[in-house]
């Protein structure tokens, strides 16, 4: 049954299922707790599973101002404290992995384990073409803003950027910009808990090389590759994903 609580000032929807050691599920950008249900239903026979909608997604309210990853980390910390969660296992996809990584790096003794799939967080180096495109966009945006051409400015923003950026509305658009510009690379070596990385071989949103980098730089990380799959490998192959989870978590069952 869905519950509601106020965490870091935002009314948040979440669900708790099962009994045992605590597991928290953290969905990706533009998604909600439904995308983590297959994991929730599998693990709730062995664990206390917390499945939530991040602020700005699902049935949770919007953040009061543009948030960055550190704000979502503070939100997660408040969620954990208020619900008396101890040494959670974090299971995250894409954007949720950014939050999980930052929380684990800042709370090294408080995270039991993590499973990160299609983990966003490493900022790729832009190509020269991308740099030029960004410069032209910023110049156009500046010109339209100072000349008061509000409608044209909105049109420019709506046809620029990624699909996630274009789909974001209101406070979530600057939130998206903050999130995608956050780089967790400098703190990967501070994530000292055991980490299972699950990657689709042909992930174009977060290329496999980023998974390999995380495996190299996190002290206790291992990488499982789902051949022929993409950014949503965990969703496309739920039975396989859950079997891999079972092996990773076999010592933690209730």
CSV table of C-alpha atoms in Angstrom, one decimal:
chain,number,residue,atom,x,y,z
A,1,UNK,CA,0.0,0.0,0.0
A,2,UNK,CA,1.3,3.4,-0.9
A,3,UNK,CA,2.2,5.7,2.0
A,4,UNK,CA,3.1,9.4,2.1
A,5,UNK,CA,5.6,11.3,4.2
A,6,UNK,CA,7.4,14.6,4.3
A,7,UNK,CA,11.1,14.2,3.6
A,8,UNK,CA,13.4,17.2,3.2
A,9,UNK,CA,10.2,19.3,3.0
A,10,UNK,CA,8.7,17.4,0.1
A,11,UNK,CA,5.5,15.2,0.3
A,12,UNK,CA,6.7,11.8,-1.0
A,13,UNK,CA,5.0,8.6,-2.0
A,14,UNK,CA,6.6,5.3,-1.0
A,15,UNK,CA,5.8,1.7,-0.3
A,16,UNK,CA,7.3,-0.8,2.3
A,17,UNK,CA,7.0,-4.5,1.7
A,18,UNK,CA,8.3,-7.5,3.5
A,19,UNK,CA,10.5,-8.1,6.6
A,20,UNK,CA,14.2,-8.4,7.1
A,21,UNK,CA,17.3,-6.3,6.4
A,22,UNK,CA,16.5,-3.0,4.7
A,23,UNK,CA,16.6,-2.6,0.9
A,24,UNK,CA,15.9,0.8,-0.8
A,25,UNK,CA,15.0,1.0,-4.5
A,26,UNK,CA,16.0,4.2,-6.4
A,27,UNK,CA,14.5,4.7,-9.8
A,28,UNK,CA,15.9,6.5,-12.8
A,29,UNK,CA,15.1,10.0,-14.2
A,30,UNK,CA,11.6,10.4,-15.6
A,31,UNK,CA,10.5,7.1,-14.0
A,32,UNK,CA,8.8,6.2,-10.7
A,33,UNK,CA,8.5,3.3,-8.2
A,34,UNK,CA,6.6,1.2,-10.8
A,35,UNK,CA,9.8,0.7,-12.7
A,36,UNK,CA,11.3,-1.0,-9.6
A,37,UNK,CA,8.3,-3.2,-8.9
A,38,UNK,CA,9.7,-6.4,-10.3
A,39,UNK,CA,12.7,-6.1,-8.0
A,40,UNK,CA,10.4,-5.2,-5.0
A,41,UNK,CA,8.1,-8.2,-5.5
A,42,UNK,CA,11.1,-10.6,-5.8
A,43,UNK,CA,13.0,-9.3,-2.7
A,44,UNK,CA,10.1,-8.7,-0.3
A,45,UNK,CA,10.0,-12.3,0.6
A,46,UNK,CA,13.5,-12.0,2.1
A,47,UNK,CA,13.9,-8.3,3.0
A,48,UNK,CA,12.2,-5.1,4.1
A,49,UNK,CA,11.9,-3.3,0.7
A,50,UNK,CA,11.4,0.4,0.5
A,51,UNK,CA,10.3,1.6,-3.0
A,52,UNK,CA,9.8,5.3,-3.4
A,53,UNK,CA,9.0,8.1,-5.9
A,54,UNK,CA,11.8,10.7,-6.0
A,55,UNK,CA,10.6,14.3,-5.6
A,56,UNK,CA,9.4,15.5,-9.0
A,57,UNK,CA,8.4,12.0,-10.1
A,58,UNK,CA,5.4,9.7,-9.8
A,59,UNK,CA,3.1,10.7,-7.0
A,60,UNK,CA,5.6,12.7,-5.1
A,61,UNK,CA,5.5,16.5,-5.1
A,62,UNK,CA,7.9,18.7,-6.9
A,63,UNK,CA,11.0,20.0,-5.1
A,64,UNK,CA,10.5,23.6,-3.9
A,65,UNK,CA,13.4,24.8,-6.1
A,66,UNK,CA,15.8,23.3,-8.6
A,67,UNK,CA,17.6,20.5,-6.9
A,68,UNK,CA,21.0,19.0,-7.6
A,69,UNK,CA,22.2,15.5,-6.8
A,70,UNK,CA,23.4,16.6,-3.3
A,71,UNK,CA,19.8,17.7,-2.6
A,72,UNK,CA,18.5,14.3,-3.6
A,73,UNK,CA,21.2,12.8,-1.4
A,74,UNK,CA,20.0,14.9,1.6
A,75,UNK,CA,16.4,13.8,0.8
A,76,UNK,CA,17.5,10.1,0.9
A,77,UNK,CA,19.3,10.7,4.2
A,78,UNK,CA,16.2,12.2,5.7
A,79,UNK,CA,14.1,9.3,4.4
A,80,UNK,CA,16.5,6.8,6.0
A,81,UNK,CA,16.5,8.6,9.4
A,82,UNK,CA,12.8,9.1,9.6
A,83,UNK,CA,12.0,5.5,8.8
A,84,UNK,CA,14.7,4.2,11.2
A,85,UNK,CA,16.4,2.3,8.4
A,86,UNK,CA,19.7,0.8,9.3
A,87,UNK,CA,22.6,-0.2,7.0
A,88,UNK,CA,20.5,-0.3,3.9
A,89,UNK,CA,21.2,-2.2,0.7
A,90,UNK,CA,20.8,0.3,-2.2
A,91,UNK,CA,19.5,-0.9,-5.5
A,92,UNK,CA,19.4,1.9,-8.2
A,93,UNK,CA,19.0,2.5,-11.9
A,94,UNK,CA,20.5,5.4,-13.9
A,95,UNK,CA,19.8,8.7,-12.1
A,96,UNK,CA,19.1,6.9,-8.9
A,97,UNK,CA,22.7,5.6,-9.0
A,98,UNK,CA,24.1,9.1,-8.8
A,99,UNK,CA,22.2,9.6,-5.5
A,100,UNK,CA,23.2,6.2,-4.2
A,101,UNK,CA,26.9,6.7,-5.0
A,102,UNK,CA,27.0,10.1,-3.3
A,103,UNK,CA,25.2,8.7,-0.3
A,104,UNK,CA,27.5,5.7,0.0
A,105,UNK,CA,30.6,7.9,-0.4
A,106,UNK,CA,29.5,10.3,2.4
A,107,UNK,CA,28.2,7.5,4.7
A,108,UNK,CA,30.8,4.7,4.2
A,109,UNK,CA,29.9,2.7,7.3
A,110,UNK,CA,26.2,3.0,6.8
A,111,UNK,CA,25.6,1.2,3.5
A,112,UNK,CA,25.6,-2.6,3.5
A,113,UNK,CA,25.8,-3.2,-0.2
A,114,UNK,CA,24.8,-1.6,-3.5
A,115,UNK,CA,23.6,-2.8,-6.9
A,116,UNK,CA,23.8,-0.2,-9.6
A,117,UNK,CA,22.4,-0.8,-13.1
A,118,UNK,CA,23.0,1.5,-16.0
A,119,UNK,CA,24.7,3.9,-13.5
A,120,UNK,CA,24.8,7.5,-14.6
A,121,UNK,CA,27.2,9.8,-12.9
A,122,UNK,CA,30.4,10.0,-15.0
A,123,UNK,CA,30.4,13.1,-17.1
A,124,UNK,CA,31.7,12.4,-20.6
A,125,UNK,CA,34.3,14.7,-22.1
A,126,UNK,CA,32.5,16.7,-24.8
A,127,UNK,CA,33.7,16.5,-28.4
A,128,UNK,CA,34.7,19.7,-30.3
A,129,UNK,CA,31.4,19.5,-32.2
A,130,UNK,CA,29.5,19.3,-28.9
A,131,UNK,CA,31.5,22.3,-27.5
A,132,UNK,CA,30.6,24.4,-30.5
A,133,UNK,CA,26.9,23.4,-30.3
A,134,UNK,CA,26.8,24.4,-26.6
A,135,UNK,CA,28.5,27.7,-27.3
A,136,UNK,CA,26.0,28.6,-30.0
A,137,UNK,CA,23.1,27.6,-27.8
A,138,UNK,CA,24.3,29.7,-24.9
A,139,UNK,CA,24.9,32.7,-27.2
A,140,UNK,CA,21.4,32.4,-28.7
A,141,UNK,CA,19.9,32.0,-25.2
A,142,UNK,CA,21.7,35.1,-23.9
A,143,UNK,CA,20.7,37.2,-26.9
A,144,UNK,CA,17.0,36.2,-26.7
A,145,UNK,CA,17.0,36.8,-22.9
A,146,UNK,CA,18.5,40.3,-23.0
A,147,UNK,CA,16.3,41.3,-25.9
A,148,UNK,CA,13.1,40.1,-24.1
A,149,UNK,CA,12.1,37.6,-26.8
A,150,UNK,CA,10.5,35.3,-24.3
A,151,UNK,CA,8.5,33.2,-26.8
A,152,UNK,CA,11.5,32.5,-29.0
A,153,UNK,CA,13.7,31.7,-26.0
A,154,UNK,CA,11.1,29.1,-24.9
A,155,UNK,CA,11.0,27.7,-28.5
A,156,UNK,CA,14.9,27.5,-28.5
A,157,UNK,CA,14.9,25.6,-25.2
A,158,UNK,CA,12.1,23.3,-26.2
A,159,UNK,CA,13.9,22.1,-29.4
A,160,UNK,CA,17.4,21.9,-27.8
A,161,UNK,CA,18.9,19.4,-25.5
A,162,UNK,CA,18.1,15.8,-24.8
A,163,UNK,CA,14.6,14.2,-24.8
A,164,UNK,CA,14.7,14.2,-21.0
A,165,UNK,CA,15.5,17.9,-20.9
A,166,UNK,CA,12.7,18.7,-23.4
A,167,UNK,CA,10.2,16.6,-21.4
A,168,UNK,CA,11.1,18.2,-18.1
A,169,UNK,CA,8.7,21.0,-17.0
A,170,UNK,CA,8.9,23.9,-14.6
A,171,UNK,CA,11.4,23.4,-11.7
A,172,UNK,CA,12.4,20.0,-13.1
A,173,UNK,CA,14.1,21.5,-16.2
A,174,UNK,CA,16.8,23.4,-14.2
A,175,UNK,CA,16.9,20.4,-11.9
A,176,UNK,CA,17.8,18.2,-14.8
A,177,UNK,CA,20.6,20.5,-15.9
A,178,UNK,CA,22.1,20.4,-12.3
A,179,UNK,CA,21.8,16.6,-12.2
A,180,UNK,CA,23.4,15.8,-15.6
A,181,UNK,CA,26.3,18.2,-14.8
A,182,UNK,CA,27.1,16.4,-11.6
A,183,UNK,CA,30.2,14.2,-11.9
A,184,UNK,CA,30.8,11.4,-9.3
A,185,UNK,CA,34.2,10.4,-10.8
A,186,UNK,CA,36.2,12.0,-8.0
A,187,UNK,CA,34.4,10.1,-5.2
A,188,UNK,CA,34.2,6.6,-6.7
A,189,UNK,CA,37.2,5.5,-4.6
A,190,UNK,CA,35.2,6.5,-1.5
A,191,UNK,CA,32.5,3.9,-2.1
A,192,UNK,CA,33.9,1.1,0.0
A,193,UNK,CA,30.9,-1.2,0.4
A,194,UNK,CA,30.5,-4.2,-2.0
A,195,UNK,CA,29.0,-3.0,-5.3
A,196,UNK,CA,27.4,-5.1,-8.1
A,197,UNK,CA,27.3,-3.2,-11.4
A,198,UNK,CA,24.9,-4.5,-14.0
A,199,UNK,CA,25.2,-3.1,-17.5
A,200,UNK,CA,23.6,-3.6,-20.9
A,201,UNK,CA,26.2,-4.3,-23.5
A,202,UNK,CA,24.8,-1.8,-25.9
A,203,UNK,CA,23.8,0.9,-23.4
A,204,UNK,CA,23.9,4.2,-25.4
A,205,UNK,CA,22.6,6.4,-22.5
A,206,UNK,CA,25.5,5.4,-20.2
A,207,UNK,CA,28.1,3.5,-22.3
A,208,UNK,CA,29.6,0.3,-21.0
A,209,UNK,CA,33.1,1.9,-20.6
A,210,UNK,CA,31.6,4.0,-17.8
A,211,UNK,CA,30.7,0.7,-16.0
A,212,UNK,CA,34.2,-0.5,-16.5
A,213,UNK,CA,35.6,2.7,-15.0
A,214,UNK,CA,33.4,2.3,-12.0
A,215,UNK,CA,34.5,-1.3,-11.6
A,216,UNK,CA,38.2,-0.1,-11.7
A,217,UNK,CA,37.8,2.8,-9.3
A,218,UNK,CA,35.4,1.4,-6.7
A,219,UNK,CA,37.4,-0.8,-4.3
A,220,UNK,CA,34.9,-3.6,-3.9
A,221,UNK,CA,33.0,-3.5,-7.3
A,222,UNK,CA,32.3,-6.2,-9.8
A,223,UNK,CA,30.6,-5.9,-13.2
A,224,UNK,CA,28.0,-8.1,-14.8
A,225,UNK,CA,27.3,-7.5,-18.5
A,226,UNK,CA,23.9,-8.4,-20.1
A,227,UNK,CA,24.8,-9.2,-23.6
A,228,UNK,CA,22.8,-7.6,-26.4
A,229,UNK,CA,20.8,-5.4,-24.0
A,230,UNK,CA,20.6,-1.6,-23.4
A,231,UNK,CA,20.1,1.0,-20.7
A,232,UNK,CA,17.1,-0.9,-19.3
A,233,UNK,CA,18.7,-4.4,-19.1
A,234,UNK,CA,17.3,-4.9,-15.6
A,235,UNK,CA,13.8,-4.3,-16.8
A,236,UNK,CA,14.0,-6.3,-20.0
A,237,UNK,CA,15.5,-9.3,-18.2
A,238,UNK,CA,14.0,-9.3,-14.8
A,239,UNK,CA,14.4,-13.0,-14.0
A,240,UNK,CA,18.1,-12.9,-14.9
A,241,UNK,CA,18.6,-9.6,-13.0
A,242,UNK,CA,16.9,-11.1,-9.9
A,243,UNK,CA,19.0,-14.3,-10.1
A,244,UNK,CA,22.2,-12.2,-10.1
A,245,UNK,CA,20.8,-10.2,-7.2
A,246,UNK,CA,20.1,-13.4,-5.2
A,247,UNK,CA,23.7,-14.5,-5.6
A,248,UNK,CA,25.0,-11.0,-4.6
A,249,UNK,CA,22.7,-10.9,-1.5
A,250,UNK,CA,22.8,-14.5,-0.5
A,251,UNK,CA,24.5,-13.7,2.8
A,252,UNK,CA,22.0,-11.0,3.7
A,253,UNK,CA,18.7,-12.9,3.5
A,254,UNK,CA,16.4,-12.8,6.5
